[in-house]
PDB file of C-alpha atoms and ligand atoms in Angstrom:
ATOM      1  CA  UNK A   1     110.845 -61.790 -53.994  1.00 51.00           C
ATOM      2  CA  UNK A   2     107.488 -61.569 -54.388  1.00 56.00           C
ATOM      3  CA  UNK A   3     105.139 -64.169 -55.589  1.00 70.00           C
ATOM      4  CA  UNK A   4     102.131 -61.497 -56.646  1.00 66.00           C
ATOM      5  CA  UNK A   5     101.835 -61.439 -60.293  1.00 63.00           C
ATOM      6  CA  UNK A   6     103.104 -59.097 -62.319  1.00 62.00           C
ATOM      7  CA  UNK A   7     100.282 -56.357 -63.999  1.00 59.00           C
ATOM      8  CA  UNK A   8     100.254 -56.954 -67.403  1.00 70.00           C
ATOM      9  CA  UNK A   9      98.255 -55.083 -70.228  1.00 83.00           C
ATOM     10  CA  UNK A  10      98.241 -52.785 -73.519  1.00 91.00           C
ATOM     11  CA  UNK A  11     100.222 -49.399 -73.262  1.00 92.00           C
ATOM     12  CA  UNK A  12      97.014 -47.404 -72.941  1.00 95.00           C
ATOM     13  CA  UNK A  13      96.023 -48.992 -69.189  1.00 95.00           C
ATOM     14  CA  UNK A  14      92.832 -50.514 -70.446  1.00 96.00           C
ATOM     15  CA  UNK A  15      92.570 -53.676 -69.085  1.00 91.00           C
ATOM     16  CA  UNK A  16      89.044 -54.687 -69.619  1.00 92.00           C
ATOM     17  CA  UNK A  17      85.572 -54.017 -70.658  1.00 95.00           C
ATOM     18  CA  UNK A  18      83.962 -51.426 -67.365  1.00 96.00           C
ATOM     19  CA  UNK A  19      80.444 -51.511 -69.131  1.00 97.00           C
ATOM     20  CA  UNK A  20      78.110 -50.861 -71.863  1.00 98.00           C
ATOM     21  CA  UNK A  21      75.736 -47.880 -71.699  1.00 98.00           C
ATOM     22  CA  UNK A  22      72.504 -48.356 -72.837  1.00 98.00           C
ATOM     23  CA  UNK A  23      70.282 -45.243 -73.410  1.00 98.00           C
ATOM     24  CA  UNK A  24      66.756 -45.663 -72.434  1.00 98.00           C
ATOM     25  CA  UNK A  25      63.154 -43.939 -71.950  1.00 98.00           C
ATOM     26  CA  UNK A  26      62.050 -45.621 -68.263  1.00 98.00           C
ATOM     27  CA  UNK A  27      64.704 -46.445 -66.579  1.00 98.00           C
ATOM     28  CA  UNK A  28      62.653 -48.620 -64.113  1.00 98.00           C
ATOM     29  CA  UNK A  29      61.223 -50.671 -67.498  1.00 98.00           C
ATOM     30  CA  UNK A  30      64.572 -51.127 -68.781  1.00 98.00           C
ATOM     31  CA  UNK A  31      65.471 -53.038 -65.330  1.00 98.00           C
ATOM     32  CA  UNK A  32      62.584 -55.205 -65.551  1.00 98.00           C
ATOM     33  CA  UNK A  33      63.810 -56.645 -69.160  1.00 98.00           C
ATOM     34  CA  UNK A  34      67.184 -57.145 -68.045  1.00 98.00           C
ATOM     35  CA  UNK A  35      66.126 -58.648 -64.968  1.00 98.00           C
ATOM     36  CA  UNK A  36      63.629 -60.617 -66.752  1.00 98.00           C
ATOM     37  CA  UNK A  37      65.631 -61.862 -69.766  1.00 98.00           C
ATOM     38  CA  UNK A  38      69.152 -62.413 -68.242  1.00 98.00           C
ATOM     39  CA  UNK A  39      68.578 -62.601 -64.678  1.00 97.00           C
ATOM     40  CA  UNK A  40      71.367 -59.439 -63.966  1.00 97.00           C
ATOM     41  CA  UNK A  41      71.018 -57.369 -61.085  1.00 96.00           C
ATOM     42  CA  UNK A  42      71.073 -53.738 -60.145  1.00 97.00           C
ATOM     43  CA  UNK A  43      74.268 -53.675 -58.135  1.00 95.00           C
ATOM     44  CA  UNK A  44      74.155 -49.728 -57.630  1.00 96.00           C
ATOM     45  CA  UNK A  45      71.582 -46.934 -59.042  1.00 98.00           C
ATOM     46  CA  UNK A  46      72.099 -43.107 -58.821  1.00 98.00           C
ATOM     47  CA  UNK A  47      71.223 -40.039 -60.238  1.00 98.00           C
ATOM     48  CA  UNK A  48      74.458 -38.286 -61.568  1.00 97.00           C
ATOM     49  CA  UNK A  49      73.564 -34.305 -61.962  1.00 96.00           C
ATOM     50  CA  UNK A  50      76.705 -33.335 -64.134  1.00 96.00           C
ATOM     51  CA  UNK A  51      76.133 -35.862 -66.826  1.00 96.00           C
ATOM     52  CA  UNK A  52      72.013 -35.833 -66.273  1.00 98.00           C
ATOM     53  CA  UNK A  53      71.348 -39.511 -65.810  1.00 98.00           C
ATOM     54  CA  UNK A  54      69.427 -41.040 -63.991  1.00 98.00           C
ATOM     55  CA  UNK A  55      70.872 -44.447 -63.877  1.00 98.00           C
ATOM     56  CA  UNK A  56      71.354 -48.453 -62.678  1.00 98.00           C
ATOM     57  CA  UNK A  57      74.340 -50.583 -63.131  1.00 97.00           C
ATOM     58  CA  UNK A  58      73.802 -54.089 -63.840  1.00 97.00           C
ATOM     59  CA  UNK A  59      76.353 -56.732 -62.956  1.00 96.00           C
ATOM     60  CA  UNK A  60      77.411 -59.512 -65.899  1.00 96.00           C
ATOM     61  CA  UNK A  61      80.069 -60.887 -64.420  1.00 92.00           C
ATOM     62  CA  UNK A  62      83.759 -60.100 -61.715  1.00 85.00           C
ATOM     63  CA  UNK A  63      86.446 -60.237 -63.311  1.00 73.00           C
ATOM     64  CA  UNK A  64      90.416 -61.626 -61.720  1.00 67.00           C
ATOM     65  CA  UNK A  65      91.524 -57.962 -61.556  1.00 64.00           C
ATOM     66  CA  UNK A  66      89.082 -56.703 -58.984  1.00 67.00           C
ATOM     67  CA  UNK A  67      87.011 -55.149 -61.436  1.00 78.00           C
ATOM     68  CA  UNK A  68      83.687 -55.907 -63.007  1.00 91.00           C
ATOM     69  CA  UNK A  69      81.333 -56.151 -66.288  1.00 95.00           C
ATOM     70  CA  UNK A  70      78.059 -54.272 -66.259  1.00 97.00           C
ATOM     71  CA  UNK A  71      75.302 -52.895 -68.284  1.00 98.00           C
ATOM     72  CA  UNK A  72      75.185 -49.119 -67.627  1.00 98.00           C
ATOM     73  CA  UNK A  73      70.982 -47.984 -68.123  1.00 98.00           C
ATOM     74  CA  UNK A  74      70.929 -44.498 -68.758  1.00 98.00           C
ATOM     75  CA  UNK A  75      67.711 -42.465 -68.702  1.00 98.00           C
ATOM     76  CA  UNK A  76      68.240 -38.552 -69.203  1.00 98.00           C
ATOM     77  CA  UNK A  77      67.115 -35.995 -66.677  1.00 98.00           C
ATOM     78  CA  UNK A  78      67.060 -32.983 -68.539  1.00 98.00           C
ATOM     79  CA  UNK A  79      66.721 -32.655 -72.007  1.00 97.00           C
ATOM     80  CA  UNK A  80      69.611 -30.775 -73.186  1.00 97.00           C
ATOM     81  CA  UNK A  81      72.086 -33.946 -72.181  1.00 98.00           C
ATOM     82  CA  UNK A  82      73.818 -36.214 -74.012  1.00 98.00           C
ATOM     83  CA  UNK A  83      71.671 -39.117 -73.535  1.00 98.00           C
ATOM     84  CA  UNK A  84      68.252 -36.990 -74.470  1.00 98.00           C
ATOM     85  CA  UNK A  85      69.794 -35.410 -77.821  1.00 98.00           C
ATOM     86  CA  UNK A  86      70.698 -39.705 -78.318  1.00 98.00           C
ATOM     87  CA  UNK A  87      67.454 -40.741 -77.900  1.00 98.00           C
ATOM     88  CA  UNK A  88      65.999 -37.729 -80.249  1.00 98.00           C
ATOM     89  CA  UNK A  89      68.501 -38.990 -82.968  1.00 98.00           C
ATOM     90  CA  UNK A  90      68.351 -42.866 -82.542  1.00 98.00           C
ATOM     91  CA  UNK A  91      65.700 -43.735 -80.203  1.00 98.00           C
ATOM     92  CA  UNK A  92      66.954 -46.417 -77.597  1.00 98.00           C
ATOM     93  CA  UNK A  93      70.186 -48.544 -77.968  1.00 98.00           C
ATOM     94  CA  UNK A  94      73.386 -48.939 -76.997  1.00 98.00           C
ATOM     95  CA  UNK A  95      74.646 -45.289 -76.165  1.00 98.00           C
ATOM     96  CA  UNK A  96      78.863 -45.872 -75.074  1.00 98.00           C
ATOM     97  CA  UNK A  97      81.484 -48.587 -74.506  1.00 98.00           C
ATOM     98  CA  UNK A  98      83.792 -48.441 -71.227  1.00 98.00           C
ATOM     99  CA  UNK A  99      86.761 -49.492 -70.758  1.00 97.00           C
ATOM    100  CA  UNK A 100      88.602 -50.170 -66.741  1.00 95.00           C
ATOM    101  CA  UNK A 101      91.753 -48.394 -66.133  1.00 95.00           C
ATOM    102  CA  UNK A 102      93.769 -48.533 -63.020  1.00 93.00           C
ATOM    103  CA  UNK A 103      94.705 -44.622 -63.908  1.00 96.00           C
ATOM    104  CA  UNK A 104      92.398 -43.258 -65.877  1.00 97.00           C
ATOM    105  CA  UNK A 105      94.354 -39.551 -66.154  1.00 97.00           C
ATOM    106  CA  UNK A 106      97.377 -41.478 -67.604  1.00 97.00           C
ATOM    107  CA  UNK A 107      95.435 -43.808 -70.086  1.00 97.00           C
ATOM    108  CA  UNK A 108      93.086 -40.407 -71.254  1.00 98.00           C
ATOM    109  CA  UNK A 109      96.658 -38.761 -71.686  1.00 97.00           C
ATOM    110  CA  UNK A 110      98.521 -41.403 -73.537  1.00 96.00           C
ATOM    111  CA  UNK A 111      95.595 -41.856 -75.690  1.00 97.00           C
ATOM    112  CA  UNK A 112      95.270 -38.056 -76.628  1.00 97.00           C
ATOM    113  CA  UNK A 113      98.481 -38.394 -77.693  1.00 96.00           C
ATOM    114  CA  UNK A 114      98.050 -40.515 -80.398  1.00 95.00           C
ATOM    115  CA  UNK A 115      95.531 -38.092 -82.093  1.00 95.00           C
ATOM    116  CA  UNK A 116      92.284 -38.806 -80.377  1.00 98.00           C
ATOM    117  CA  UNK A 117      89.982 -35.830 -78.793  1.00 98.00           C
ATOM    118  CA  UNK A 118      90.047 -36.425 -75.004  1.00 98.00           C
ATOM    119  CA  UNK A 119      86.396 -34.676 -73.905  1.00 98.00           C
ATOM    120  CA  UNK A 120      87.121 -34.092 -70.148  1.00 98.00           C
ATOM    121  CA  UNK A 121      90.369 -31.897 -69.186  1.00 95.00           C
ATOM    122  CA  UNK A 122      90.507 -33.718 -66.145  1.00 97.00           C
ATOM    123  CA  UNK A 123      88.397 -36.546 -64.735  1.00 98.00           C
ATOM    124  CA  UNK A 124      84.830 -36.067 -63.719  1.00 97.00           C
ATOM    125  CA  UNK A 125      82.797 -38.525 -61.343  1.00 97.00           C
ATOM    126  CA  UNK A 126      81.189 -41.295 -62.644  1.00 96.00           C
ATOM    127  CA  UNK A 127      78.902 -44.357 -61.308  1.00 94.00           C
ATOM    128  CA  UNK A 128      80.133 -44.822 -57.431  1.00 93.00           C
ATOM    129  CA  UNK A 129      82.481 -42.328 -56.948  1.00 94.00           C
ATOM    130  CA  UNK A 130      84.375 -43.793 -59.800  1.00 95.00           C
ATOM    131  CA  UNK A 131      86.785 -40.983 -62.108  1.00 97.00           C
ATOM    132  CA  UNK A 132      85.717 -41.229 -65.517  1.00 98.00           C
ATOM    133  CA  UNK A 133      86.607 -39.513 -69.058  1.00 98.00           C
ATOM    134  CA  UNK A 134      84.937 -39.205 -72.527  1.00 98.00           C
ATOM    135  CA  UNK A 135      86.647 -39.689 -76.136  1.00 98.00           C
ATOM    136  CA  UNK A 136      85.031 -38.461 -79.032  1.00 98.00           C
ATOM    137  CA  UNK A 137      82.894 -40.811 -81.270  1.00 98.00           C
ATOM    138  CA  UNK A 138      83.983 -39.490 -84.054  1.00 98.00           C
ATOM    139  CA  UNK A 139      87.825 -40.178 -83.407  1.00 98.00           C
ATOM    140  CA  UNK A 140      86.685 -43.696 -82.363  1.00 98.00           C
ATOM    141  CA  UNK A 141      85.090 -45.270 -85.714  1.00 98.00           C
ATOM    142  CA  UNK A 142      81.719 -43.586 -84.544  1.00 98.00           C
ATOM    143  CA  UNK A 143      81.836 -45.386 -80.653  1.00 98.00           C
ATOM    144  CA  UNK A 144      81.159 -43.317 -77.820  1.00 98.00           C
ATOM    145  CA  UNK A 145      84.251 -44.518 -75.649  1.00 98.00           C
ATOM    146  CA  UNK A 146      84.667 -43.734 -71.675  1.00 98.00           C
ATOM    147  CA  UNK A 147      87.869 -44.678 -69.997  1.00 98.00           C
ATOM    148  CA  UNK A 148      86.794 -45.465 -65.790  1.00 97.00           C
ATOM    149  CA  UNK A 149      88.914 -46.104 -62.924  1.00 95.00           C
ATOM    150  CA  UNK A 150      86.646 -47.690 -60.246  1.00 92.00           C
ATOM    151  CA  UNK A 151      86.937 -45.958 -56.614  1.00 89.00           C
ATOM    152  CA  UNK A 152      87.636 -49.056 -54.659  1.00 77.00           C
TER     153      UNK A 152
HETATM  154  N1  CMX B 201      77.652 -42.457 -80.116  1.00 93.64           N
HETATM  155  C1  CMX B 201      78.099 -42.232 -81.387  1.00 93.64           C
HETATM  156  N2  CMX B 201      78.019 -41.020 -82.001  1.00 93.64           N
HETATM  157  C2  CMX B 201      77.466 -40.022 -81.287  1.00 93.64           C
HETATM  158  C3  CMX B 201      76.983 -40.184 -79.970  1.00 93.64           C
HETATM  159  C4  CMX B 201      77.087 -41.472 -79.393  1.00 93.64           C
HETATM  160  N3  CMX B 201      76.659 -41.714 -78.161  1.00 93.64           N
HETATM  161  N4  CMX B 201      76.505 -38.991 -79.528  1.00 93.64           N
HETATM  162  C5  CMX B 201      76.651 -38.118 -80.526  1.00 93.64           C
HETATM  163  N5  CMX B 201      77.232 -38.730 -81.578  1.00 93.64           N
HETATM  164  C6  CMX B 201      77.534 -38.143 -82.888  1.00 93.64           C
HETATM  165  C7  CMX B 201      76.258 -37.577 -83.521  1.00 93.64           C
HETATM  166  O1  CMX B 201      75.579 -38.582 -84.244  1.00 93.64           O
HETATM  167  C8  CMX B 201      76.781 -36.470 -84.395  1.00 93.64           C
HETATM  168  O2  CMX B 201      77.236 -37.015 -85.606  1.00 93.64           O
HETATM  169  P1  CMX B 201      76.990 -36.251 -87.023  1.00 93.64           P
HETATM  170  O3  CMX B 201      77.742 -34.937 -86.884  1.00 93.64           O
HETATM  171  O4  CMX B 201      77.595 -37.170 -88.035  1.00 93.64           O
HETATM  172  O5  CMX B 201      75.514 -36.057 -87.153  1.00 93.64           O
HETATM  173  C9  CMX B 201      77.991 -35.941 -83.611  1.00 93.64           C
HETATM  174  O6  CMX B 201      78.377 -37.001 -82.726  1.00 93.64           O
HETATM  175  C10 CMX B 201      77.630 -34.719 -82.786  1.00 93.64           C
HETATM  176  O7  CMX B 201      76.485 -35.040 -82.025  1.00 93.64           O
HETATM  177  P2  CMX B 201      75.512 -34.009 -81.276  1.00 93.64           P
HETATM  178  O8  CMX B 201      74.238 -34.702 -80.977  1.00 93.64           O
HETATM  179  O9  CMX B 201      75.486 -32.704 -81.983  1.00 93.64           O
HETATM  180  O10 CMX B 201      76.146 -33.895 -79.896  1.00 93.64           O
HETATM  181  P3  CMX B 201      77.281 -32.992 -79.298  1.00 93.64           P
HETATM  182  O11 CMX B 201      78.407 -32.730 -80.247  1.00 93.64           O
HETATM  183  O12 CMX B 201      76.640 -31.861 -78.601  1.00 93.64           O
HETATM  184  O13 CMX B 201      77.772 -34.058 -78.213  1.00 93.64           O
HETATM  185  C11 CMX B 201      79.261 -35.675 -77.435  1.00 93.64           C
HETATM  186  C12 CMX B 201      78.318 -35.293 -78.561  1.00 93.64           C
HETATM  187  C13 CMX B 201      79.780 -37.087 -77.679  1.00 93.64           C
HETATM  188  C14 CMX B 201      80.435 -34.686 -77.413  1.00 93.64           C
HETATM  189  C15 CMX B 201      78.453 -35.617 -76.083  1.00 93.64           C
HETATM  190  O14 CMX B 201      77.379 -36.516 -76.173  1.00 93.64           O
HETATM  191  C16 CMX B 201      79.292 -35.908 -74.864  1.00 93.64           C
HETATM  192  O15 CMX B 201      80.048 -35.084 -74.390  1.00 93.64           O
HETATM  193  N6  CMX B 201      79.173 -37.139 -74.300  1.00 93.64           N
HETATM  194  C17 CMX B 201      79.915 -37.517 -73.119  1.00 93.64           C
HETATM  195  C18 CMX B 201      79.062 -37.460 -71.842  1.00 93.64           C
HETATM  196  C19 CMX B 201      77.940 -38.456 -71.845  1.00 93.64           C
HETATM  197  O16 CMX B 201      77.591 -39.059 -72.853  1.00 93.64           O
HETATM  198  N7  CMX B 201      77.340 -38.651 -70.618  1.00 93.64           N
HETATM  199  C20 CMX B 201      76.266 -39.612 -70.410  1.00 93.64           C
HETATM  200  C21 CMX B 201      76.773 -40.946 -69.904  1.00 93.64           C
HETATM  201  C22 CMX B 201      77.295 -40.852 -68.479  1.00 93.64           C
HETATM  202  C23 CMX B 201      77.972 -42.131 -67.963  1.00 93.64           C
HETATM  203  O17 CMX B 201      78.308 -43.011 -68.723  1.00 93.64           O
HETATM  204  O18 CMX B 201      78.179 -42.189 -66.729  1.00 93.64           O
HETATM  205 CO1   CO B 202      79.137 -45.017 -68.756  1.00 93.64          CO
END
């Protein structure tokens, strides 16, 4: 027998909070007050074509499951994205939560099931390599919600 712990969690998978997205005008300002403020890092920063964002991932904390808490800054590339029609409508502020997943097709399905629009027919790529899926705001009490499974 194994002494390993055994996984434990809800029924949808989610297991803790991945990170919050943050919509933003400069990119490179938005880095400087987080850096300036709370002392957090940029850990990784891409541009990600498919979801136009150019972006940096800011680490809060680890956490015991392998995973870990970030801020997600999101400036758009193009203006017909999702973040620029955000930042028409609201200006900057927090754009999405994100919950981690070890398996983020099963948690998307099981969640879809219970009556809640699933955005992405399959998984697309997120931050790193990692497989990540939308829900709709308005099925979610008006919260942007993205399930991600990390790629390590
Ligand atoms: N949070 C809460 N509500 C939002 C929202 C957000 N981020 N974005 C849009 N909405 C609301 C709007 O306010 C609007 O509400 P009303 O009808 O009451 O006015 C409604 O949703 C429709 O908004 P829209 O601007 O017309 O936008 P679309 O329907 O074209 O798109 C959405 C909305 C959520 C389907 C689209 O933004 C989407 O597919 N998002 C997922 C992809 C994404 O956001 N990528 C960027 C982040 C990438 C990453 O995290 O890696
Ligand atoms: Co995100």
């Amino acid at each position: 027998m194994s002494d390993a712990p055994v996984p434990t969690g809800p029924f949808s998978g989610l297991t803790r909070l991945d990170h919050v997205g943050i919509a933003c005008r400069d990119l490179d300002a938005s880095i400087e007050f987080y850096r300036r403020t709370y002392g957090f890092e940029v850990e990784h920063q891409e541009v990600n074509e498919e979801q136009g964002v150019r972006e940096a991932m800011l680490l809060v904390n680890g956490t015991d499951d392998g995973g870990a808490t970030y801020i997600q800054l999101l400036e758009p590339t193009r203006d017909d994205s999702p973040v620029a029609k955000f930042l028409e409508r609201n200006g900057e502020g927090v754009h999405h939560l994100a919950f981690g997943t070890a398996d983020v097709a099963a948690s998307a399905e099981g969640i879809g099931e219970r009556g809640v629009r699933v955005l992405d027919a399959e998984p697309r790529v997120g931050t790193a390599d990692s497989r990540i899926v939308f829900l709709h705001p308005k099925d979610c009490g008006g919260v942007l919600t993205e399930l991600v499974q990390s790629s390590q």
